[in-house]
CSV table of C-alpha atoms in Angstrom, one decimal:
chain,number,residue,atom,x,y,z
A,1,UNK,CA,-52.6,49.5,-74.9
A,2,UNK,CA,-54.8,49.1,-71.9
A,3,UNK,CA,-52.8,45.4,-71.5
A,4,UNK,CA,-49.6,47.7,-72.1
A,5,UNK,CA,-50.4,49.4,-69.1
A,6,UNK,CA,-51.5,46.8,-66.9
A,7,UNK,CA,-48.2,44.5,-67.9
A,8,UNK,CA,-46.3,47.9,-66.7
A,9,UNK,CA,-48.0,48.2,-63.6
A,10,UNK,CA,-47.9,44.7,-62.6
A,11,UNK,CA,-43.5,45.0,-63.3
A,12,UNK,CA,-43.6,47.7,-61.4
A,13,UNK,CA,-45.4,46.6,-58.4
A,14,UNK,CA,-43.0,43.5,-58.5
A,15,UNK,CA,-39.8,44.9,-58.1
A,16,UNK,CA,-41.6,47.6,-55.8
A,17,UNK,CA,-40.0,47.2,-51.9
A,18,UNK,CA,-42.2,46.3,-49.4
A,19,UNK,CA,-42.8,48.1,-45.9
A,20,UNK,CA,-42.3,47.0,-42.7
A,21,UNK,CA,-42.3,48.4,-39.1
A,22,UNK,CA,-38.9,48.8,-38.3
A,23,UNK,CA,-36.7,50.0,-35.0
A,24,UNK,CA,-36.7,48.5,-31.4
A,25,UNK,CA,-40.2,49.1,-29.8
A,26,UNK,CA,-42.8,48.7,-33.3
A,27,UNK,CA,-44.0,52.4,-32.7
A,28,UNK,CA,-42.9,53.8,-35.9
A,29,UNK,CA,-45.0,53.4,-38.8
A,30,UNK,CA,-43.7,51.2,-41.5
A,31,UNK,CA,-41.4,52.4,-44.2
A,32,UNK,CA,-39.9,50.8,-47.4
A,33,UNK,CA,-37.2,48.1,-47.0
A,34,UNK,CA,-33.7,49.0,-48.5
A,35,UNK,CA,-34.0,45.0,-50.1
A,36,UNK,CA,-36.2,45.4,-52.8
A,37,UNK,CA,-36.6,41.4,-53.1
A,38,UNK,CA,-37.6,41.3,-49.1
A,39,UNK,CA,-41.0,39.4,-48.9
A,40,UNK,CA,-41.3,39.0,-45.3
A,41,UNK,CA,-41.7,41.2,-42.3
A,42,UNK,CA,-40.3,40.1,-38.7
A,43,UNK,CA,-40.7,41.1,-35.4
A,44,UNK,CA,-40.6,39.8,-31.7
A,45,UNK,CA,-42.9,37.2,-30.6
A,46,UNK,CA,-45.4,38.0,-27.7
A,47,UNK,CA,-45.2,34.8,-25.2
A,48,UNK,CA,-48.6,34.7,-23.4
A,49,UNK,CA,-48.6,35.9,-19.5
A,50,UNK,CA,-44.7,36.5,-20.1
A,51,UNK,CA,-44.7,39.4,-22.9
A,52,UNK,CA,-42.5,40.6,-26.4
A,53,UNK,CA,-39.1,38.4,-26.5
A,54,UNK,CA,-36.4,40.2,-26.0
A,55,UNK,CA,-33.6,40.9,-28.1
A,56,UNK,CA,-35.4,40.9,-31.4
A,57,UNK,CA,-36.4,43.9,-33.5
A,58,UNK,CA,-38.7,44.6,-35.7
A,59,UNK,CA,-37.5,44.2,-39.1
A,60,UNK,CA,-37.6,43.9,-42.8
A,61,UNK,CA,-36.8,40.2,-43.8
A,62,UNK,CA,-37.1,36.5,-42.2
A,63,UNK,CA,-36.0,35.9,-38.4
A,64,UNK,CA,-32.6,35.4,-37.9
A,65,UNK,CA,-30.8,31.9,-37.0
A,66,UNK,CA,-33.3,29.6,-35.3
A,67,UNK,CA,-35.4,32.2,-33.7
A,68,UNK,CA,-38.5,31.8,-35.8
A,69,UNK,CA,-41.5,30.5,-33.6
A,70,UNK,CA,-39.4,30.7,-30.1
A,71,UNK,CA,-38.7,34.3,-29.8
A,72,UNK,CA,-39.6,35.9,-33.1
A,73,UNK,CA,-42.4,35.7,-36.1
A,74,UNK,CA,-42.9,36.8,-39.3
A,75,UNK,CA,-45.2,37.4,-41.9
A,76,UNK,CA,-45.7,38.1,-45.5
A,77,UNK,CA,-45.2,41.4,-47.0
A,78,UNK,CA,-46.6,40.5,-50.6
A,79,UNK,CA,-49.9,39.0,-51.5
A,80,UNK,CA,-49.6,38.0,-55.0
A,81,UNK,CA,-53.0,36.2,-54.8
A,82,UNK,CA,-54.8,39.4,-55.1
A,83,UNK,CA,-53.5,40.5,-57.9
A,84,UNK,CA,-50.0,42.5,-58.9
A,85,UNK,CA,-52.3,45.8,-59.3
A,86,UNK,CA,-53.7,46.0,-55.9
A,87,UNK,CA,-51.9,47.1,-52.5
A,88,UNK,CA,-50.1,44.3,-51.2
A,89,UNK,CA,-49.8,43.4,-47.4
A,90,UNK,CA,-46.9,44.8,-46.7
A,91,UNK,CA,-47.0,47.8,-49.0
A,92,UNK,CA,-49.2,50.4,-46.1
A,93,UNK,CA,-48.2,52.6,-43.7
A,94,UNK,CA,-49.2,49.8,-40.8
A,95,UNK,CA,-46.9,47.2,-41.7
A,96,UNK,CA,-48.0,43.1,-41.6
A,97,UNK,CA,-45.6,43.0,-38.4
A,98,UNK,CA,-47.0,45.7,-36.2
A,99,UNK,CA,-47.1,45.2,-32.4
A,100,UNK,CA,-49.9,42.9,-31.1
A,101,UNK,CA,-52.8,44.7,-28.9
A,102,UNK,CA,-52.8,44.0,-25.6
A,103,UNK,CA,-54.8,44.1,-22.4
A,104,UNK,CA,-53.8,45.6,-19.0
A,105,UNK,CA,-50.9,43.7,-17.3
A,106,UNK,CA,-51.4,42.2,-14.1
A,107,UNK,CA,-49.7,40.8,-11.0
A,108,UNK,CA,-49.4,36.9,-10.0
A,109,UNK,CA,-47.2,35.3,-7.0
A,110,UNK,CA,-44.5,33.6,-8.0
A,111,UNK,CA,-43.1,30.6,-5.8
A,112,UNK,CA,-40.1,29.2,-5.7
A,113,UNK,CA,-38.7,25.5,-4.6
A,114,UNK,CA,-37.1,25.4,-1.2
A,115,UNK,CA,-34.7,22.0,-1.3
A,116,UNK,CA,-33.9,22.1,2.9
A,117,UNK,CA,-37.7,22.5,3.4
A,118,UNK,CA,-38.7,20.6,0.2
A,119,UNK,CA,-41.3,22.7,-0.2
A,120,UNK,CA,-42.5,25.8,-2.5
A,121,UNK,CA,-42.3,29.1,-0.7
A,122,UNK,CA,-43.9,32.4,-2.1
A,123,UNK,CA,-41.8,34.9,-2.9
A,124,UNK,CA,-42.8,38.4,-1.1
A,125,UNK,CA,-43.1,40.5,-4.5
A,126,UNK,CA,-45.3,40.0,-7.3
A,127,UNK,CA,-44.2,39.1,-10.6
A,128,UNK,CA,-45.5,41.1,-13.9
A,129,UNK,CA,-47.6,39.6,-16.1
A,130,UNK,CA,-48.3,40.4,-20.0
A,131,UNK,CA,-51.1,39.5,-22.0
A,132,UNK,CA,-53.0,39.7,-25.4
A,133,UNK,CA,-56.2,41.8,-25.7
A,134,UNK,CA,-58.6,38.6,-25.7
A,135,UNK,CA,-56.7,36.9,-22.9
A,136,UNK,CA,-58.2,36.1,-19.2
A,137,UNK,CA,-56.3,37.3,-16.1
A,138,UNK,CA,-54.8,34.1,-14.8
A,139,UNK,CA,-52.5,32.8,-12.0
A,140,UNK,CA,-51.2,29.5,-11.0
A,141,UNK,CA,-49.9,28.2,-7.3
A,142,UNK,CA,-48.7,24.7,-6.1
A,143,UNK,CA,-50.6,22.4,-4.5
A,144,UNK,CA,-49.8,21.1,-1.2
A,145,UNK,CA,-47.2,18.1,-1.8
A,146,UNK,CA,-46.0,19.4,-5.1
A,147,UNK,CA,-42.2,18.7,-6.1
A,148,UNK,CA,-40.0,20.6,-8.6
A,149,UNK,CA,-41.3,17.9,-11.3
A,150,UNK,CA,-45.0,18.4,-10.7
A,151,UNK,CA,-45.2,21.9,-10.3
A,152,UNK,CA,-42.7,24.2,-12.8
A,153,UNK,CA,-44.1,27.6,-13.5
A,154,UNK,CA,-41.4,29.8,-12.4
A,155,UNK,CA,-43.1,33.2,-12.6
A,156,UNK,CA,-46.8,32.1,-11.4
A,157,UNK,CA,-48.7,33.4,-14.4
A,158,UNK,CA,-50.8,31.9,-16.3
A,159,UNK,CA,-52.6,28.8,-16.2
A,160,UNK,CA,-50.9,25.8,-15.4
A,161,UNK,CA,-49.0,23.4,-17.6
A,162,UNK,CA,-50.6,21.1,-19.9
A,163,UNK,CA,-47.8,18.3,-19.2
A,164,UNK,CA,-48.8,15.3,-17.7
A,165,UNK,CA,-46.2,15.5,-14.8
A,166,UNK,CA,-48.1,19.2,-13.7
A,167,UNK,CA,-50.3,17.2,-11.2
A,168,UNK,CA,-49.9,19.7,-8.2
A,169,UNK,CA,-50.5,22.8,-10.1
A,170,UNK,CA,-54.1,25.2,-9.5
A,171,UNK,CA,-55.1,28.2,-11.2
A,172,UNK,CA,-57.3,31.2,-10.0
A,173,UNK,CA,-58.7,34.3,-12.4
A,174,UNK,CA,-58.5,37.4,-10.8
A,175,UNK,CA,-55.6,40.0,-10.2
A,176,UNK,CA,-53.2,38.4,-7.5
A,177,UNK,CA,-55.1,35.7,-6.6
A,178,UNK,CA,-52.3,33.0,-6.1
A,179,UNK,CA,-51.3,33.5,-2.8
A,180,UNK,CA,-50.7,31.2,-0.2
A,181,UNK,CA,-52.8,32.6,2.5
A,182,UNK,CA,-55.7,34.7,3.1
A,183,UNK,CA,-54.7,38.9,3.2
A,184,UNK,CA,-55.9,40.4,6.3
A,185,UNK,CA,-58.3,43.7,6.2
A,186,UNK,CA,-59.7,45.9,8.6
A,187,UNK,CA,-63.2,44.9,8.9
A,188,UNK,CA,-66.3,46.2,10.6
A,189,UNK,CA,-67.9,49.3,11.3
A,190,UNK,CA,-65.4,51.8,12.1
A,191,UNK,CA,-62.2,50.9,11.3
A,192,UNK,CA,-60.6,51.0,14.4
A,193,UNK,CA,-59.9,47.1,15.1
A,194,UNK,CA,-56.5,45.1,13.2
A,195,UNK,CA,-56.7,43.3,10.4
A,196,UNK,CA,-57.9,39.7,10.3
A,197,UNK,CA,-57.8,37.2,7.8
A,198,UNK,CA,-60.4,36.7,4.7
A,199,UNK,CA,-62.7,33.5,4.3
A,200,UNK,CA,-60.6,33.0,1.2
A,201,UNK,CA,-57.2,32.7,-0.2
A,202,UNK,CA,-58.2,34.0,-3.6
A,203,UNK,CA,-59.7,37.2,-2.4
A,204,UNK,CA,-57.0,39.9,-2.9
A,205,UNK,CA,-58.9,43.5,-2.2
A,206,UNK,CA,-59.7,45.3,1.1
A,207,UNK,CA,-62.2,48.1,0.9
A,208,UNK,CA,-63.3,51.0,3.0
A,209,UNK,CA,-66.0,54.0,3.5
A,210,UNK,CA,-64.1,56.5,0.8
A,211,UNK,CA,-63.3,60.0,3.1
A,212,UNK,CA,-65.0,63.0,1.7
A,213,UNK,CA,-63.2,66.1,2.2
A,214,UNK,CA,-65.1,68.1,4.8
A,215,UNK,CA,-67.9,66.0,4.7
A,216,UNK,CA,-66.4,62.5,5.9
A,217,UNK,CA,-67.6,59.0,5.2
A,218,UNK,CA,-70.7,57.3,4.3
A,219,UNK,CA,-71.6,55.1,7.3
A,220,UNK,CA,-73.4,52.5,5.5
A,221,UNK,CA,-70.1,51.4,4.0
A,222,UNK,CA,-68.6,48.6,5.9
A,223,UNK,CA,-64.7,48.3,6.1
A,224,UNK,CA,-63.9,44.7,4.6
A,225,UNK,CA,-62.2,41.9,2.3
A,226,UNK,CA,-63.4,42.2,-1.1
A,227,UNK,CA,-63.9,44.8,-3.4
A,228,UNK,CA,-66.4,47.7,-3.1
A,229,UNK,CA,-69.9,46.7,-3.6
A,230,UNK,CA,-72.3,47.5,-6.7
A,231,UNK,CA,-71.3,50.8,-8.1
A,232,UNK,CA,-69.9,52.5,-5.5
A,233,UNK,CA,-66.4,52.4,-6.4
A,234,UNK,CA,-64.8,55.9,-6.2
A,235,UNK,CA,-68.0,57.6,-4.7
A,236,UNK,CA,-68.9,56.0,-1.2
A,237,UNK,CA,-66.3,53.6,-1.5
A,238,UNK,CA,-62.3,52.7,-1.8
A,239,UNK,CA,-60.2,49.8,-2.5
A,240,UNK,CA,-56.6,48.8,-1.7
A,241,UNK,CA,-54.4,45.8,-2.5
A,242,UNK,CA,-54.3,43.4,0.4
A,243,UNK,CA,-51.5,42.2,2.4
A,244,UNK,CA,-50.4,39.8,5.1
A,245,UNK,CA,-49.9,43.0,7.6
A,246,UNK,CA,-52.1,43.4,10.7
A,247,UNK,CA,-52.6,46.7,9.9
A,248,UNK,CA,-54.8,46.4,6.9
A,249,UNK,CA,-54.0,48.4,3.7
A,250,UNK,CA,-57.8,49.7,4.4
A,251,UNK,CA,-56.9,51.2,7.8
A,252,UNK,CA,-59.4,54.3,8.7
A,253,UNK,CA,-57.7,57.4,7.2
A,254,UNK,CA,-56.3,59.4,10.3
A,255,UNK,CA,-58.5,62.7,10.9
A,256,UNK,CA,-57.9,66.2,12.3
A,257,UNK,CA,-60.3,67.8,14.6
A,258,UNK,CA,-63.9,68.5,13.5
A,259,UNK,CA,-65.3,72.0,13.4
A,260,UNK,CA,-68.1,73.3,12.6
A,261,UNK,CA,-69.8,75.9,9.6
A,262,UNK,CA,-73.7,77.4,9.2
A,263,UNK,CA,-75.6,76.3,6.5
A,264,UNK,CA,-77.7,78.6,4.6
A,265,UNK,CA,-80.7,77.8,2.3
A,266,UNK,CA,-82.2,79.7,-0.3
A,267,UNK,CA,-85.8,81.5,0.1
A,268,UNK,CA,-87.1,81.7,-3.1
A,269,UNK,CA,-89.8,83.8,-2.0
A,270,UNK,CA,-87.6,86.9,-0.8
A,271,UNK,CA,-84.8,85.7,-2.9
A,272,UNK,CA,-82.3,85.6,0.0
A,273,UNK,CA,-80.6,83.2,1.9
A,274,UNK,CA,-81.4,82.3,5.8
A,275,UNK,CA,-78.8,81.0,8.4
A,276,UNK,CA,-79.3,78.2,10.1
A,277,UNK,CA,-79.3,78.4,13.7
A,278,UNK,CA,-76.7,76.1,15.0
A,279,UNK,CA,-73.7,75.3,13.2
A,280,UNK,CA,-73.6,72.0,11.6
A,281,UNK,CA,-70.7,69.7,11.9
A,282,UNK,CA,-67.5,69.4,9.6
A,283,UNK,CA,-65.0,66.1,8.8
A,284,UNK,CA,-61.3,67.1,8.0
A,285,UNK,CA,-58.3,64.5,7.0
A,286,UNK,CA,-55.5,65.6,9.2
A,287,UNK,CA,-53.5,68.2,7.4
A,288,UNK,CA,-56.2,69.8,6.2
A,289,UNK,CA,-57.3,73.1,7.3
A,290,UNK,CA,-60.8,74.4,8.2
A,291,UNK,CA,-62.6,76.3,5.8
A,292,UNK,CA,-66.3,77.6,6.0
A,293,UNK,CA,-67.8,78.9,3.0
A,294,UNK,CA,-70.9,81.9,2.5
A,295,UNK,CA,-73.0,83.2,0.1
A,296,UNK,CA,-71.9,86.8,-1.3
A,297,UNK,CA,-74.5,89.6,-1.6
A,298,UNK,CA,-76.6,89.2,-4.6
A,299,UNK,CA,-76.0,85.6,-4.5
A,300,UNK,CA,-78.6,82.9,-6.2
A,301,UNK,CA,-79.8,79.2,-5.7
A,302,UNK,CA,-77.4,78.9,-8.8
A,303,UNK,CA,-74.6,81.2,-7.5
A,304,UNK,CA,-74.4,79.6,-4.4
A,305,UNK,CA,-75.0,75.9,-4.1
A,306,UNK,CA,-73.1,74.9,-1.0
A,307,UNK,CA,-75.5,72.7,1.0
A,308,UNK,CA,-73.5,72.5,4.6
A,309,UNK,CA,-71.2,76.1,4.6
A,310,UNK,CA,-68.1,73.2,5.4
A,311,UNK,CA,-65.0,73.7,2.6
A,312,UNK,CA,-63.8,75.8,0.1
A,313,UNK,CA,-66.1,77.3,-2.5
A,314,UNK,CA,-66.8,75.4,-5.8
A,315,UNK,CA,-65.1,76.8,-9.2
A,316,UNK,CA,-68.8,77.3,-10.5
A,317,UNK,CA,-70.1,79.2,-7.3
A,318,UNK,CA,-69.5,82.8,-8.4
A,319,UNK,CA,-70.9,84.4,-5.3
A,320,UNK,CA,-69.5,82.4,-2.4
A,321,UNK,CA,-66.8,83.4,0.0
A,322,UNK,CA,-65.0,81.2,2.4
A,323,UNK,CA,-63.4,82.0,6.1
A,324,UNK,CA,-60.6,79.5,7.7
A,325,UNK,CA,-61.8,79.3,11.9
A,326,UNK,CA,-64.2,77.6,13.8
A,327,UNK,CA,-68.0,79.0,12.9
A,328,UNK,CA,-66.4,81.7,11.0
A,329,UNK,CA,-69.3,82.1,8.5
A,330,UNK,CA,-72.0,83.1,11.2
A,331,UNK,CA,-73.4,86.5,9.3
A,332,UNK,CA,-73.9,87.6,5.9
A,333,UNK,CA,-72.1,91.2,5.1
A,334,UNK,CA,-74.4,93.7,6.4
A,335,UNK,CA,-74.5,95.3,2.6
A,336,UNK,CA,-77.0,92.1,2.4
A,337,UNK,CA,-79.2,92.8,5.3
A,338,UNK,CA,-79.8,96.0,4.0
A,339,UNK,CA,-80.8,95.4,0.9
A,340,UNK,CA,-84.2,93.5,1.4
A,341,UNK,CA,-84.9,96.0,4.2
A,342,UNK,CA,-84.3,99.6,2.1
A,343,UNK,CA,-86.4,97.5,-0.8
A,344,UNK,CA,-88.8,97.5,2.0
A,345,UNK,CA,-89.0,101.1,2.9
A,346,UNK,CA,-89.1,102.2,-0.9
A,347,UNK,CA,-92.5,100.3,-0.8
A,348,UNK,CA,-94.0,102.0,2.4
A,349,UNK,CA,-92.8,105.6,1.3
């Protein structure tokens, strides 16, 4: 009886249709093939640094015509070596022809040979390059003296060709690194100078101090060629992709006139805030309104946390109020002044 059951299961599984991912984008779950005799699933072939081949769908069955290996790839939808009474490779919800996992796209410059000047010229716009998850970023460019036979890349994406004739090609390993001339960045301490060429042609980024609304910039961060130092990106430093422009992508941001606000310090003994004797300077971007803040009555060090008095109240500061003119937070509400005075009078009398 057991042998009969096993044979029956084997015969059932042998006739069951495999499941393949089907459609144009590969996002759907694998479904049963209508042709029960199909043993293969097919899908577009991912060409490194180019991406998925076009015109090929995710489908049941073998690759069409002579596309196998060029624009199409196949996988086996059954696995007879595991036993007919086990789940076969193509008989699950993922399908053997699921899309390959990719890493983030990157960009490279394309070079075109100009017959009039007998030299390669860099395109103004960059090409988008595709890659698999574990593939490193690589761009390439022609060396000096390159010809159409000694440099054959059509996109600038990826490593140099391994052909023997590819003698005038060089590669680099960062996004947009295959420029023929150095990018220009604003360099220095105050951001007022025109952008000048960076020291190397492989540099792709410019950096600058990050402007924090109502605070300004960190003076220790310079305008420079290259990425932000250490872990400063997003906190005190910002980056941009460099260009040939003398304006520089990292030019100083446009600001509006400074204004002043008073700051308040919490006294843990008196349980009250004390206003600063002089107002501090607040910075703002062009188009940003003047805004000062101050503690409300009964505010504590946890319900009012502003250190400068500049800018709007935070969402967590429940005992904070704002005003919108220069130095407008010069005093607490009168009731806040009377509270400690009344407490003193009660204590005395």
